Coordinates of C-alpha atoms in Angstrom, one line a residue:
Chain A
M18 CA 0.0 0.0 0.0
N19 CA 1.2 3.4 -0.9
A20 CA 0.8 5.3 2.4
K21 CA 1.9 8.6 1.0
A22 CA -0.6 8.6 -1.7
K23 CA -3.3 7.1 0.5
A24 CA -3.0 10.0 3.1
Y25 CA -3.8 12.5 0.3
A26 CA -6.7 10.4 -1.0
L27 CA -8.2 10.3 2.6
R28 CA -7.6 14.1 2.8
R29 CA -9.9 14.4 -0.1
E30 CA -12.5 12.4 1.8
V31 CA -12.1 14.8 4.8
L32 CA -12.4 17.7 2.5
D33 CA -15.7 16.3 1.2
M34 CA -17.1 15.7 4.7
V35 CA -16.3 19.1 6.0
Y36 CA -17.5 20.9 2.9
R37 CA -20.7 18.9 2.8
S38 CA -21.6 19.1 6.5
K39 CA -20.2 22.7 6.8
A40 CA -18.6 21.6 10.0
G41 CA -15.4 19.8 11.3
H42 CA -11.8 20.6 12.2
I43 CA -10.0 20.4 8.9
G44 CA -6.6 21.8 9.9
G45 CA -6.0 19.1 12.5
D46 CA -7.6 16.4 10.3
F47 CA -5.0 17.3 7.6
S48 CA -2.0 17.4 10.0
V49 CA -2.8 14.0 11.6
M50 CA -3.5 12.2 8.3
E51 CA -0.1 10.4 7.9
I52 CA 0.0 9.3 11.5
L53 CA -3.5 7.7 11.2
T54 CA -2.8 6.2 7.8
V55 CA 0.4 4.6 9.0
L56 CA -1.1 3.3 12.2
Y57 CA -4.1 1.8 10.6
Y58 CA -2.4 0.3 7.5
D59 CA 1.2 -0.5 8.6
I60 CA 1.4 -0.7 12.4
M61 CA -1.6 -1.6 14.4
D62 CA -3.3 -4.9 14.5
I63 CA -6.9 -3.7 14.4
T64 CA -9.2 -4.8 11.7
P65 CA -13.0 -5.0 11.2
E66 CA -12.6 -8.8 11.7
N67 CA -10.8 -8.7 15.1
F68 CA -12.4 -5.5 16.5
S69 CA -15.1 -7.2 18.7
S70 CA -12.3 -9.2 20.3
N71 CA -9.9 -7.9 22.9
D72 CA -7.0 -9.9 21.3
R73 CA -5.7 -7.1 19.3
D74 CA -4.1 -3.6 19.6
H75 CA -6.1 -0.7 21.0
F76 CA -6.3 3.0 19.8
I77 CA -7.8 6.1 21.2
L78 CA -7.9 9.4 19.3
S79 CA -7.5 11.7 22.3
K80 CA -7.6 14.8 19.9
G81 CA -11.2 13.8 19.2
H82 CA -11.9 16.9 17.0
S83 CA -9.8 15.3 14.2
V84 CA -12.6 12.7 13.9
E85 CA -13.2 13.3 10.1
A86 CA -9.6 12.0 9.5
L87 CA -10.5 8.9 11.6
Y88 CA -13.8 8.5 9.8
A89 CA -11.9 8.6 6.5
V90 CA -9.4 5.9 7.6
L91 CA -11.9 3.7 9.3
S92 CA -14.3 3.6 6.2
D93 CA -11.4 2.9 4.0
R94 CA -10.2 0.0 6.1
G95 CA -13.7 -1.5 5.9
F96 CA -15.1 -0.7 9.4
F97 CA -18.2 0.9 7.9
P98 CA -19.4 1.8 4.3
K99 CA -18.0 4.9 2.6
E100 CA -21.6 5.9 1.9
D101 CA -22.0 6.5 5.7
L102 CA -19.5 9.4 5.4
K103 CA -22.2 11.5 3.6
T104 CA -24.2 11.5 6.9
V105 CA -21.4 13.0 9.1
S106 CA -22.8 15.8 11.4
T107 CA -26.3 15.5 9.9
F108 CA -29.6 15.2 11.9
Q109 CA -29.6 12.1 14.1
S110 CA -26.4 10.6 12.4
P111 CA -24.3 8.4 14.7
Y112 CA -21.3 10.0 12.8
I113 CA -21.1 13.1 15.1
G114 CA -18.3 15.7 15.5
H115 CA -16.2 13.6 17.9
P116 CA -15.4 9.9 18.1
N117 CA -18.3 7.9 19.6
N118 CA -18.0 4.1 20.3
K119 CA -21.5 3.4 18.8
I120 CA -19.4 3.5 15.4
N121 CA -17.7 0.2 14.5
G122 CA -13.9 0.7 14.9
I123 CA -14.1 3.3 17.7
E124 CA -13.5 2.2 21.3
M125 CA -13.9 5.1 23.5
N126 CA -15.8 8.3 23.3
S127 CA -13.5 11.3 23.2
G128 CA -13.6 15.0 22.3
S129 CA -12.9 16.5 25.7
L130 CA -9.1 16.8 25.8
G131 CA -6.8 15.1 28.2
H132 CA -8.8 11.9 28.3
G133 CA -7.0 9.6 25.8
L134 CA -3.6 9.1 27.5
P135 CA -5.0 8.2 31.0
V136 CA -7.5 5.7 29.3
A137 CA -4.8 4.3 27.2
V138 CA -2.7 3.8 30.4
G139 CA -5.6 1.6 31.8
M140 CA -5.8 -0.3 28.5
A141 CA -2.1 -1.0 28.6
L142 CA -2.3 -2.2 32.2
A143 CA -5.0 -4.6 31.2
M144 CA -2.8 -6.0 28.5
K145 CA 0.1 -6.4 31.1
L146 CA -2.2 -8.1 33.7
D147 CA -3.3 -10.7 31.1
Q148 CA 0.2 -11.0 29.6
K149 CA -1.0 -10.3 26.3
P150 CA 1.4 -9.1 23.6
H151 CA -0.9 -6.4 22.1
R152 CA -0.1 -2.6 22.2
V153 CA -2.0 0.5 22.9
Y154 CA -1.8 3.7 20.8
T155 CA -3.1 7.1 21.4
V156 CA -2.8 10.3 19.3
L157 CA -2.8 13.7 21.2
G158 CA -2.9 17.3 20.0
D159 CA -0.2 19.6 21.1
G160 CA -2.7 22.2 22.5
E161 CA -4.2 19.6 24.7
L162 CA -0.9 19.1 26.5
A163 CA -2.0 21.9 28.8
E164 CA -4.7 19.6 30.3
G165 CA -3.4 18.4 33.7
S166 CA -4.9 14.9 33.3
N167 CA -2.2 14.1 30.6
W168 CA 0.4 14.5 33.2
E169 CA -1.3 12.2 35.6
G170 CA -1.5 9.6 32.8
A171 CA 2.2 10.2 31.8
M172 CA 3.2 9.8 35.4
A173 CA 1.4 6.4 35.8
A174 CA 2.7 5.1 32.4
G175 CA 6.2 5.8 33.5
H176 CA 5.6 4.3 37.0
Y177 CA 4.3 1.2 35.6
H178 CA 6.9 0.9 32.9
L179 CA 4.1 0.4 30.2
D180 CA 6.4 -0.4 27.3
N181 CA 3.2 -1.6 25.4
L182 CA 2.0 2.0 25.2
C183 CA 2.9 4.4 22.5
A184 CA 1.6 8.0 22.5
V185 CA 1.9 10.3 19.5
I186 CA 1.7 14.1 19.7
D187 CA 0.4 15.7 16.6
R188 CA 2.8 18.7 16.9
N189 CA 1.3 21.1 14.5
G190 CA 2.2 24.1 16.7
L191 CA -1.3 25.8 16.3
Q192 CA -4.4 25.9 18.4
I193 CA -7.6 28.0 18.1
S194 CA -6.1 31.2 19.6
G195 CA -2.7 31.1 17.9
T196 CA 0.5 29.2 18.2
T197 CA 1.0 26.8 21.1
E198 CA 4.1 28.7 22.1
E199 CA 1.9 31.9 22.6
V200 CA -0.9 30.1 24.3
M201 CA 0.9 27.6 26.6
T202 CA 4.4 26.5 25.6
A203 CA 4.9 22.9 24.6
E204 CA 8.3 23.2 23.0
D205 CA 10.3 21.1 25.5
V206 CA 7.7 18.4 25.6
E207 CA 10.1 15.5 25.1
K208 CA 12.1 16.6 28.1
R209 CA 9.0 16.6 30.2
F210 CA 7.9 13.1 29.1
S211 CA 11.5 11.9 29.5
A212 CA 11.5 13.2 33.0
F213 CA 8.4 11.0 33.7
G214 CA 10.2 7.9 32.6
W215 CA 9.4 7.8 28.9
E216 CA 11.5 7.1 25.7
T217 CA 11.0 9.8 23.2
V218 CA 11.7 10.6 19.6
R219 CA 10.9 13.6 17.4
V220 CA 10.2 13.0 13.8
D221 CA 8.6 14.6 10.7
G222 CA 4.9 13.7 11.4
N223 CA 3.9 14.1 7.7
D224 CA 6.4 11.6 6.5
C225 CA 5.1 8.1 6.4
D226 CA 8.5 6.5 6.2
V227 CA 10.0 8.1 9.3
L228 CA 6.8 7.6 11.2
K229 CA 7.0 3.8 10.3
A230 CA 10.5 3.7 11.7
A231 CA 9.5 5.5 14.8
F232 CA 6.7 3.1 15.6
Q233 CA 9.1 0.3 14.9
K234 CA 11.5 1.8 17.5
A235 CA 8.7 2.1 19.9
K236 CA 7.9 -1.7 19.6
E237 CA 11.5 -2.5 20.2
T238 CA 11.7 -0.2 23.4
K239 CA 11.5 -2.2 26.6
G240 CA 10.8 -1.1 30.1
K241 CA 9.4 2.4 29.2
P242 CA 6.4 3.9 27.4
F243 CA 7.2 5.5 24.1
L244 CA 6.4 9.0 22.9
I245 CA 6.5 10.1 19.3
V246 CA 6.6 13.9 18.9
A247 CA 5.4 14.2 15.4
D248 CA 6.2 17.6 13.9
T249 CA 3.3 18.3 11.5
V250 CA 1.8 21.1 9.4
K251 CA -1.8 22.2 10.3
G252 CA -3.8 22.2 7.1
K253 CA -1.1 20.0 5.4
G254 CA -1.9 19.5 1.7
A255 CA -3.9 22.5 0.9
S256 CA -1.3 25.2 0.6
F257 CA -3.6 28.1 1.5
M258 CA -4.6 26.3 4.8
E259 CA -1.1 25.4 5.8
N260 CA 0.1 26.8 9.2
R261 CA -2.8 29.0 9.6
A262 CA -4.6 28.9 13.0
G263 CA -7.8 30.1 11.4
W264 CA -8.2 26.8 9.6
H265 CA -8.5 25.0 13.0
H266 CA -12.3 24.7 12.2
R267 CA -13.0 27.0 9.3
V268 CA -15.2 25.6 6.4
P269 CA -14.0 26.2 3.0
T270 CA -15.9 28.3 0.4
E271 CA -16.8 26.7 -2.8
E272 CA -13.7 28.3 -4.4
E273 CA -11.4 27.0 -1.6
Y274 CA -13.0 23.6 -1.8
L275 CA -12.2 23.3 -5.4
A276 CA -8.6 24.6 -5.0
A277 CA -8.0 22.2 -2.2
K278 CA -9.4 19.4 -4.1
E279 CA -7.3 20.0 -7.2
E280 CA -4.1 20.3 -5.1
L281 CA -4.8 17.1 -3.1
E282 CA -5.5 15.2 -6.4
K283 CA -2.1 16.5 -7.7
K284 CA -0.3 15.4 -4.7
E285 CA -1.9 12.0 -4.5
A286 CA -1.0 11.5 -8.3
F287 CA 2.6 12.7 -7.6
Y288 CA 3.0 10.0 -4.9
H289 CA 1.5 7.4 -7.1
E290 CA 3.9 8.3 -9.8
A291 CA 6.9 8.4 -7.4
E292 CA 6.3 4.9 -6.3
G293 CA 5.9 3.8 -9.8
K294 CA 9.3 5.0 -10.8
Chain B
M11 CA -22.3 -7.8 67.5
K12 CA -19.7 -5.1 66.5
L13 CA -21.3 -2.8 64.0
K14 CA -19.5 -2.5 60.6
A15 CA -19.0 0.5 58.3
N16 CA -20.5 -0.1 54.9
K17 CA -17.1 0.3 53.3
E18 CA -15.9 -2.7 55.3
V19 CA -18.8 -4.8 54.0
I20 CA -17.8 -3.8 50.4
C21 CA -14.3 -5.0 51.0
D22 CA -15.6 -8.4 52.3
Q23 CA -17.7 -8.8 49.2
L24 CA -14.9 -7.9 46.8
M25 CA -12.5 -10.3 48.6
E26 CA -15.0 -13.1 48.4
R27 CA -15.6 -12.6 44.7
A28 CA -11.9 -12.1 43.9
K29 CA -11.2 -15.7 45.0
T30 CA -12.8 -16.9 41.8
D31 CA -12.8 -13.7 39.4
R32 CA -9.4 -12.7 38.2
D33 CA -10.8 -9.9 36.3
L34 CA -12.2 -8.1 39.3
L35 CA -9.9 -5.3 40.1
V36 CA -9.8 -2.6 42.9
L37 CA -8.2 0.8 42.2
C38 CA -7.5 3.4 44.8
S39 CA -5.9 6.9 44.8
D40 CA -3.8 6.5 47.9
S41 CA -7.1 5.6 49.5
R42 CA -6.8 1.9 50.3
G43 CA -6.7 2.6 54.0
S44 CA -9.5 5.1 54.4
A45 CA -11.6 2.8 52.0
S46 CA -10.9 -0.2 54.3
L47 CA -9.4 -2.0 51.2
A48 CA -6.0 -2.6 52.7
P49 CA -6.9 -6.3 53.3
F50 CA -7.8 -6.6 49.7
A51 CA -4.6 -5.0 48.4
E52 CA -2.7 -7.4 50.7
A53 CA -4.5 -10.6 49.7
Y54 CA -4.7 -9.8 46.0
P55 CA -1.9 -7.6 45.0
D56 CA -2.2 -8.6 41.4
Q57 CA -5.7 -7.4 41.4
F58 CA -5.1 -4.1 43.0
I59 CA -3.9 -1.0 41.3
E60 CA -2.6 2.2 42.9
T61 CA -2.8 5.4 41.0
G62 CA -1.6 7.8 43.6
I63 CA -3.4 11.0 44.5
A64 CA -4.8 11.5 41.0
E65 CA -8.5 11.0 40.8
Q66 CA -8.9 12.0 37.2
N67 CA -6.3 9.3 36.2
L68 CA -7.9 6.9 38.6
V69 CA -11.2 6.9 36.9
S70 CA -9.8 7.1 33.3
I71 CA -7.5 4.1 34.0
A72 CA -10.4 2.1 35.4
A73 CA -12.4 2.9 32.1
G74 CA -9.5 1.7 30.0
L75 CA -9.2 -1.5 32.0
A76 CA -13.0 -2.1 31.8
R77 CA -12.9 -1.5 28.0
C78 CA -10.4 -4.4 27.9
G79 CA -12.6 -6.8 29.8
K80 CA -11.7 -6.1 33.4
R81 CA -14.3 -5.4 36.1
P82 CA -12.7 -2.4 38.0
F83 CA -14.1 -1.2 41.4
V84 CA -12.8 2.4 42.1
A85 CA -12.8 3.5 45.7
S86 CA -11.9 7.1 46.6
P87 CA -13.4 9.6 48.9
A88 CA -16.7 10.6 47.6
C89 CA -15.8 14.4 47.9
F90 CA -13.0 14.0 45.3
L91 CA -14.5 11.2 43.2
S92 CA -17.7 13.2 42.6
T93 CA -16.0 16.6 41.7
R94 CA -12.3 16.2 40.7
S95 CA -13.0 13.2 38.4
M96 CA -16.5 14.2 37.5
E97 CA -15.7 14.6 33.8
Q98 CA -13.9 11.4 33.7
A99 CA -17.0 9.7 35.2
K100 CA -19.2 11.5 32.7
I101 CA -17.3 10.7 29.5
D102 CA -14.9 7.7 30.1
V103 CA -17.3 5.7 32.2
A104 CA -21.0 6.8 31.7
Y105 CA -20.8 8.0 28.0
S106 CA -18.4 5.3 26.9
K107 CA -20.5 2.7 28.7
T108 CA -17.4 1.1 30.5
N109 CA -18.1 -1.4 33.3
V110 CA -16.7 0.8 36.1
K111 CA -18.1 0.7 39.6
L112 CA -17.3 4.0 41.4
I113 CA -17.4 3.8 45.3
G114 CA -17.5 7.1 47.1
I115 CA -16.3 6.4 50.5
S116 CA -16.7 8.7 53.6
G117 CA -19.6 10.4 51.8
G118 CA -21.7 13.2 52.9
I119 CA -20.4 14.9 56.0
S120 CA -18.8 11.8 57.5
Y121 CA -15.3 13.5 57.5
G122 CA -16.8 15.9 60.1
A123 CA -14.4 18.7 61.2
L124 CA -12.2 18.2 58.0
G125 CA -14.6 20.8 56.3
L126 CA -16.2 21.4 53.0
T127 CA -13.1 20.2 51.2
H128 CA -13.8 16.7 52.4
H129 CA -17.7 16.8 52.4
S130 CA -19.7 15.3 49.5
T131 CA -23.3 16.7 49.6
Q132 CA -23.6 17.1 45.8
D133 CA -22.9 13.5 44.7
I134 CA -26.5 12.5 44.0
A135 CA -27.0 15.6 41.7
V136 CA -23.6 15.0 40.0
F137 CA -24.0 11.3 39.1
A138 CA -27.7 11.1 38.6
S139 CA -27.5 13.8 35.9
M140 CA -25.1 11.8 33.8
P141 CA -26.8 9.6 31.1
G142 CA -26.0 5.9 31.7
M143 CA -24.8 6.2 35.4
R144 CA -26.8 4.6 38.2
V145 CA -26.6 5.9 41.8
Y146 CA -27.0 3.8 45.0
F147 CA -26.8 4.9 48.7
P148 CA -27.0 1.7 50.8
S149 CA -28.3 2.1 54.3
D150 CA -26.7 -0.7 56.4
A151 CA -24.4 -3.6 56.3
A152 CA -27.0 -6.2 55.1
L153 CA -28.3 -4.0 52.3
T154 CA -24.7 -3.0 51.2
K155 CA -24.0 -6.8 51.0
S156 CA -27.0 -7.6 48.9
L157 CA -26.3 -4.5 46.6
L158 CA -22.7 -5.5 46.1
Q159 CA -23.6 -9.1 45.3
Q160 CA -25.7 -7.7 42.4
L161 CA -23.3 -5.0 41.3
I162 CA -20.4 -7.4 41.1
L163 CA -22.3 -9.4 38.5
D164 CA -23.7 -6.7 36.2
D165 CA -21.8 -4.9 33.5
T166 CA -23.0 -1.3 33.5
P167 CA -21.6 1.8 35.3
A168 CA -22.7 2.6 38.9
Y169 CA -21.8 5.1 41.7
I170 CA -22.2 3.7 45.3
R171 CA -21.8 6.2 48.2
V172 CA -21.1 4.9 51.7
G173 CA -20.1 6.8 54.9
R174 CA -17.0 6.6 56.9
N175 CA -18.4 5.2 60.2
P176 CA -20.1 2.1 61.4
V177 CA -23.8 2.2 60.8
E178 CA -26.7 1.0 62.9
T179 CA -28.6 -2.0 61.7
V180 CA -31.8 -1.5 59.8
Y181 CA -32.4 -5.0 58.7
E182 CA -32.0 -7.3 61.7
A183 CA -32.9 -10.3 59.7
G184 CA -30.9 -9.3 56.6
V185 CA -32.4 -8.2 53.3
T186 CA -32.4 -9.4 49.7
L187 CA -32.8 -6.7 47.2
K188 CA -35.0 -6.8 44.2
Q189 CA -33.3 -5.0 41.4
D190 CA -33.8 -1.3 41.9
K191 CA -36.9 -1.6 44.0
A192 CA -37.1 0.4 47.2
V193 CA -37.3 -1.6 50.3
T194 CA -40.4 -1.0 52.5
V195 CA -38.8 -1.0 55.9
K196 CA -41.9 -0.4 57.8
E197 CA -45.6 -0.3 56.6
G198 CA -47.7 2.6 57.4
T199 CA -50.7 4.5 56.1
D200 CA -50.8 8.1 57.7
A201 CA -47.6 9.3 56.1
A202 CA -44.5 8.1 54.3
L203 CA -40.9 8.8 55.1
I204 CA -38.6 8.2 52.1
A205 CA -34.9 8.1 53.1
C206 CA -31.5 7.0 51.6
G207 CA -28.1 6.0 53.0
E208 CA -27.6 6.6 56.6
M209 CA -30.8 8.6 57.0
V210 CA -32.8 5.4 56.8
Y211 CA -32.1 4.4 60.3
P212 CA -33.3 7.7 62.0
A213 CA -36.2 7.6 59.7
L214 CA -37.2 4.2 60.9
Q215 CA -36.6 5.4 64.5
A216 CA -38.9 8.4 63.9
A217 CA -41.6 6.0 62.6
N218 CA -41.3 3.8 65.7
M219 CA -41.6 6.8 67.9
L220 CA -44.7 8.0 66.1
E221 CA -46.3 4.4 66.2
K222 CA -46.4 4.8 70.0
E223 CA -48.4 7.8 69.5
G224 CA -50.9 6.1 67.2
I225 CA -49.4 7.5 63.9
S226 CA -48.9 5.0 61.3
V227 CA -45.8 5.9 59.0
R228 CA -44.4 4.0 56.2
V229 CA -40.6 4.0 55.8
L230 CA -39.1 3.5 52.4
D231 CA -35.4 2.8 51.9
M232 CA -34.7 4.4 48.6
Y233 CA -31.2 3.1 48.2
C234 CA -31.6 3.1 44.4
L235 CA -31.6 6.8 43.5
K236 CA -31.2 6.2 39.9
P237 CA -33.1 4.4 38.5
I238 CA -35.4 5.6 41.2
D239 CA -38.4 3.4 42.1
K240 CA -41.2 5.7 40.9
E241 CA -43.9 3.0 41.7
A242 CA -42.9 3.0 45.3
V243 CA -43.0 6.8 45.4
F244 CA -46.6 6.8 43.8
K245 CA -47.7 4.3 46.4
A246 CA -46.1 6.5 49.2
A247 CA -48.1 9.4 47.8
Q248 CA -51.4 7.6 48.4
T249 CA -50.7 8.5 52.2
G250 CA -51.1 12.2 51.2
T251 CA -48.0 13.2 53.2
I252 CA -44.3 12.5 52.3
V253 CA -41.2 13.5 54.1
T254 CA -37.8 12.8 52.5
V255 CA -34.6 12.5 54.4
E256 CA -31.1 12.7 53.0
E257 CA -27.5 13.4 53.8
H258 CA -27.1 15.7 50.8
S259 CA -27.6 19.3 49.6
P260 CA -31.2 20.5 49.2
Y261 CA -30.6 20.7 45.5
G262 CA -30.8 17.8 43.0
G263 CA -31.1 15.0 45.6
L264 CA -33.7 12.5 46.9
G265 CA -36.0 15.3 47.8
S266 CA -35.9 16.9 44.4
M267 CA -36.5 13.7 42.7
V268 CA -39.4 12.5 44.9
A269 CA -41.0 15.9 44.4
Q270 CA -40.6 15.7 40.8
I271 CA -42.4 12.4 40.7
V272 CA -45.3 13.3 43.0
A273 CA -45.9 16.5 41.1
E274 CA -47.1 14.3 38.2
N275 CA -50.1 13.5 40.2
G276 CA -50.0 16.3 42.8
N277 CA -51.8 13.9 45.3
A278 CA -49.4 14.4 48.2
T279 CA -47.3 17.0 49.9
V280 CA -43.6 16.6 50.0
K281 CA -41.4 18.0 52.7
C282 CA -37.7 17.6 52.1
L283 CA -35.2 17.2 54.9
S284 CA -31.6 17.6 54.0
L285 CA -28.4 19.4 54.9
P286 CA -28.4 23.0 54.3
D287 CA -27.0 24.9 51.4
C288 CA -23.8 25.9 53.3
P289 CA -20.6 24.5 54.5
A290 CA -21.7 22.1 57.3
A291 CA -20.6 22.8 60.8
A292 CA -17.8 20.8 62.5
G293 CA -18.7 17.8 64.5
T294 CA -19.4 14.1 64.6
S295 CA -22.0 12.8 62.2
K296 CA -24.5 12.5 65.1
E297 CA -23.9 16.1 66.2
V298 CA -24.2 17.5 62.7
F299 CA -27.3 15.6 61.9
R300 CA -28.9 16.8 65.2
L301 CA -27.9 20.4 64.4
Y302 CA -29.6 20.2 61.0
G303 CA -32.7 18.3 62.1
L304 CA -31.7 14.8 60.5
D305 CA -32.2 13.0 63.8
A306 CA -35.2 10.9 64.7
E307 CA -36.8 13.3 67.1
H308 CA -36.8 16.2 64.7
I309 CA -37.9 13.9 61.7
A310 CA -40.8 12.6 63.9
A311 CA -41.8 16.2 64.8
V312 CA -41.8 17.3 61.2
V313 CA -44.1 14.4 60.3
K314 CA -46.5 15.3 63.2
E315 CA -46.5 18.9 62.0
R316 CA -47.2 18.0 58.4
L317 CA -50.2 15.8 59.4
K318 CA -51.8 18.7 61.3
K319 CA -52.0 20.7 58.0

């Protein structure tokens, strides 16, 4: 599977969802796309076939507002029909604006920030208690690091040496009010986690190859939970959205929608072509 | 026989079940001693998880464990569990439908002189308003035992509040609960006292005192605050006079719920006895209950006064 091209194809699904429903968080959806694509296609053992069992990996999208990106990946992996994406955020649809475990493929309801990591700690502890080999993954936003509950979870993960737990921070550097550094600094986040007993790496979070390598390193790390600080670009893929805080939850106009669509198609084609060479 | 605190009864039941159920877990936030769960932690170290003084993490970790097939019982002071970790209970437990049982220990004003930081007089309102969360206030050791035996076996979220101190016996001959049905502790036709938790005993005492004066008062143990037993309330309303008694704020607790139900038919008056809307005075539970009129003598006086109207 060509993960790089797939990430752009899935961005187009997100663009359609947001444009159709006139709602969503497109900036963060686009920044996290490679992370989710690599996790669901190359790293995690979570499939529509094994989802109802506990004998598999586990995943929580702590930055729940990026749910459109998760819907795109889950439908593409066959957890539910693509047709369902047309109902996102419509009247009485189960596909609401944050993850909900009524949806096949979603384990925990999220959307309030600072919950994913502590819940993931509980899941990782359950795997340890049962001596199961499965792993637990959670993806956080960088703005949500200001929530204190994350640090309770980080502390417990270090205390219990949860080497079956891997957290990813989608480090796009922007939140609603501006840069994370203006709002509440997160620049030394690796040092903070490291002090809590975690192994950390910092990588380009929009590069599928380096993400795969980072997840592999996480699997090989023993005795410590693992943090991947994934430097990403908010709005990645649509140049007029990139690195602009305003695109946290803006809805594109028709003109912007068409421009973004064209750009995403070109990039998808580029990566298909690049792999073909 | 030496009286037991309800939290000790809970520990006994969890230890009994843990013998055969490896998925039953107990989680504490540096609260194993105050929860009377140190014997469990010692006997079943592999089924006991310490989270430190971090109630948000305590509840979220329990939710993660439950999602992966475990049956966690979380025990932490009711004051912190119902406020510090309220959002975790709302989202990770009730909304996500994880099988977590939240045990609020030393509830109400049972921490006495420690002050409002340690009092939990809002927990019915907090937990009952969460979709998917059940709320139980057991009265005595026998009822706590029967309740735990049911909760251990089911698979949906619940909050259970118990006090800090040994409690008087309401059910001399024991009690076996029917799922979420109030227990009629004493039959009566002139008025009905509806109480929960540690207020059931003084309500029963009050009814016994009134009986000697020829006044027949029904006493209902409404240990199940959510789902509340509406039928039992409707039947109590047939007496025409209801008095509720609770160790809770006047807002959003047993009295509010009963009044809401009775208002559907409007065939009874409802007088609500509760703690006042202010930080409770320092003192033992007995002293504080007497100060705020939650003792048998005052409850009986209120019933008599209501019957004169």
